[in-house]
Coordinates of C-alpha atoms in Angstrom, one line a residue:
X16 CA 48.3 70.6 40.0
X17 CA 49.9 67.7 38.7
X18 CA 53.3 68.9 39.5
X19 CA 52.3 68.4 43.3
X20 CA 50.8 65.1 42.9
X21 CA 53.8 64.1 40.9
X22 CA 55.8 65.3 44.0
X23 CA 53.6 63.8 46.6
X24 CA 53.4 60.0 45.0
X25 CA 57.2 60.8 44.8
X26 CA 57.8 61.2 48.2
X27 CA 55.4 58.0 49.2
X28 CA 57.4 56.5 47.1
X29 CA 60.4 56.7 48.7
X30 CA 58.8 56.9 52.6
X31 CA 57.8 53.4 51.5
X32 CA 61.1 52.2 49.5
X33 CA 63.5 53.8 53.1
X34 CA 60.5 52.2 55.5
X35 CA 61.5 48.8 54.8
X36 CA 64.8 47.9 56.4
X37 CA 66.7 44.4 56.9
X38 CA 67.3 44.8 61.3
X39 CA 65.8 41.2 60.9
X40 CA 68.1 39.5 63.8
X41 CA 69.0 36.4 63.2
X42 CA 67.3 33.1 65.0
X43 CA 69.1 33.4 68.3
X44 CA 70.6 31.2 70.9
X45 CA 68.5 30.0 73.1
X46 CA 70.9 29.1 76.7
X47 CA 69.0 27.3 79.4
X48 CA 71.3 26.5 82.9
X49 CA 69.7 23.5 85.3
X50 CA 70.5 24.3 88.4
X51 CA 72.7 21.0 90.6
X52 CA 70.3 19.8 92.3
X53 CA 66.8 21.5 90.6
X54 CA 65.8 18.0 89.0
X55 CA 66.2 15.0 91.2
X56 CA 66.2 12.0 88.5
X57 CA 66.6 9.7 91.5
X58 CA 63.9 7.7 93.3
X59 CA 61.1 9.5 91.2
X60 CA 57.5 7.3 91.0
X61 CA 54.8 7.2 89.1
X62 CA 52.2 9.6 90.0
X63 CA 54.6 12.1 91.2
X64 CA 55.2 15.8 90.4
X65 CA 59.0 16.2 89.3
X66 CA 60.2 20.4 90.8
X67 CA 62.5 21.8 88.5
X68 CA 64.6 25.3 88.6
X69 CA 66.1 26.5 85.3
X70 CA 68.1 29.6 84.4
X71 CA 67.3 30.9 81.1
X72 CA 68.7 33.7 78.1
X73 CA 69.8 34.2 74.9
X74 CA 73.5 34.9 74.1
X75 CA 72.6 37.2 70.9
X76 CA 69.9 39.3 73.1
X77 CA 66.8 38.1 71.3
X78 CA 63.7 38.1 73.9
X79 CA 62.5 35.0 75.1
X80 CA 59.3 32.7 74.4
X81 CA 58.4 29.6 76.4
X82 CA 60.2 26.8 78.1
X83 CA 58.4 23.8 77.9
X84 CA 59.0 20.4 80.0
X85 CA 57.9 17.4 78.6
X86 CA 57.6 13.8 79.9
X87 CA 58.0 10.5 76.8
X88 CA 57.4 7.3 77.4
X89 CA 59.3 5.8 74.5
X90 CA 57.9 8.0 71.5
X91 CA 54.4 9.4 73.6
X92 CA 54.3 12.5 75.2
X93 CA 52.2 11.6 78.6
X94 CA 53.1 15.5 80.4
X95 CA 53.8 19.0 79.1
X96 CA 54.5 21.8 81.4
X97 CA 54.9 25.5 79.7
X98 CA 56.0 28.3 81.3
X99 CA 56.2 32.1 79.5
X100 CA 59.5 33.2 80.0
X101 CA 60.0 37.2 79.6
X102 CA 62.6 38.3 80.9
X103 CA 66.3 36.5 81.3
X104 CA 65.6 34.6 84.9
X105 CA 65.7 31.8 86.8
X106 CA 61.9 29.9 86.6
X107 CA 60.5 27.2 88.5
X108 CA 58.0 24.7 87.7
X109 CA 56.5 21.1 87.7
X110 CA 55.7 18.7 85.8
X111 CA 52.8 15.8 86.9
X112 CA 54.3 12.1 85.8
X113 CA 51.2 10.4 85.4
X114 CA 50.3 6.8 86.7
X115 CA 49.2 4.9 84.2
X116 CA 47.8 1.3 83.3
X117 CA 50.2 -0.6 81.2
X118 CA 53.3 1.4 81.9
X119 CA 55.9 -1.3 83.7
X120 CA 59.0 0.4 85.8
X121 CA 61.1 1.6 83.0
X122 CA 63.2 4.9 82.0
X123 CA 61.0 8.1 80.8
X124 CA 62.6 11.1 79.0
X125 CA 62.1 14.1 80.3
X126 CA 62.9 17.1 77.7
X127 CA 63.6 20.7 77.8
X128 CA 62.7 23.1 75.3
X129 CA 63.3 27.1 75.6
X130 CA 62.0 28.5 72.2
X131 CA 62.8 32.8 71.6
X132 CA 60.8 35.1 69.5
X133 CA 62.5 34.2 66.5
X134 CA 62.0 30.4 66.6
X135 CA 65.3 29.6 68.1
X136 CA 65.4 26.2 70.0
X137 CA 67.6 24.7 72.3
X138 CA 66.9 21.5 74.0
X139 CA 68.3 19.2 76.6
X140 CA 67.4 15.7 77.3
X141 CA 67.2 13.7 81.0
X142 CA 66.8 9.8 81.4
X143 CA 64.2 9.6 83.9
X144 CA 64.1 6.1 86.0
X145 CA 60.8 5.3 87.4
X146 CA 59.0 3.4 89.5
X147 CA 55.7 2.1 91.1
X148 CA 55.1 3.3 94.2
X149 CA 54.8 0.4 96.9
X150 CA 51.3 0.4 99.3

């Protein structure tokens, strides 16, 4: 009897040892493509929605997480759009500039973040000049 429990704890033994195994990919490489005219950073007001068109993959064939667009003024995030990205695609989306108070005509930053499965981030960065709309 103890012969085939000897044998049996064996042969968890090494089921577990030969289970784990080190296809751990590495963090990826996030590649995001703006299309020429998907963001018009010209003659964008406050209290807009900004359309943008981005082509997103990964050159080391890790699946995809978010893309995120978000709208600073100086250090403060003001807008976040996030959009689930699946597959390797173009996406669309929009992001609401706000119209605030005590914010005078000035230049925003508008930031893209595409994010993998393995925590790979690539970003890109837009000055944004805005304006008040005239009534």
């Amino acid at each position: 009897m103890k012969k085939h429990i000897y044998t049996l704890m064996g042969l968890f033994l090494s089921l577990f040892l030969y289970s784990c195994s080190d296809d751990d990919k590495g963090p990826g490489n996030p590649v995001m493509t703006i299309e020429s005219d998907a963001v018009e950073l010209e003659n964008v007001m406050f209290g807009d929605s900004l359309s943008f068109n981005i082509g997103v993959a990964d050159a080391d064939n890790v699946p995809l997480s978010t893309l995120k667009a978000r709208l600073f003024f100086s250090d403060e995030m003001v807008s976040e759009t996030v959009i689930r990205t699946k597959t390797y695609d173009e996406y669309e989306g929009k992001i609401y500039i706000p119209f605030l108070k005590d914010i005078p005509n000035g230049t925003a930053t508008l930031v893209f973040v595409l994010q993998n499965i393995n925590l790979g981030i690539t970003e890109q960065e837009f000055e944004l000049p805005l304006t008040r709309p005239e009534y």
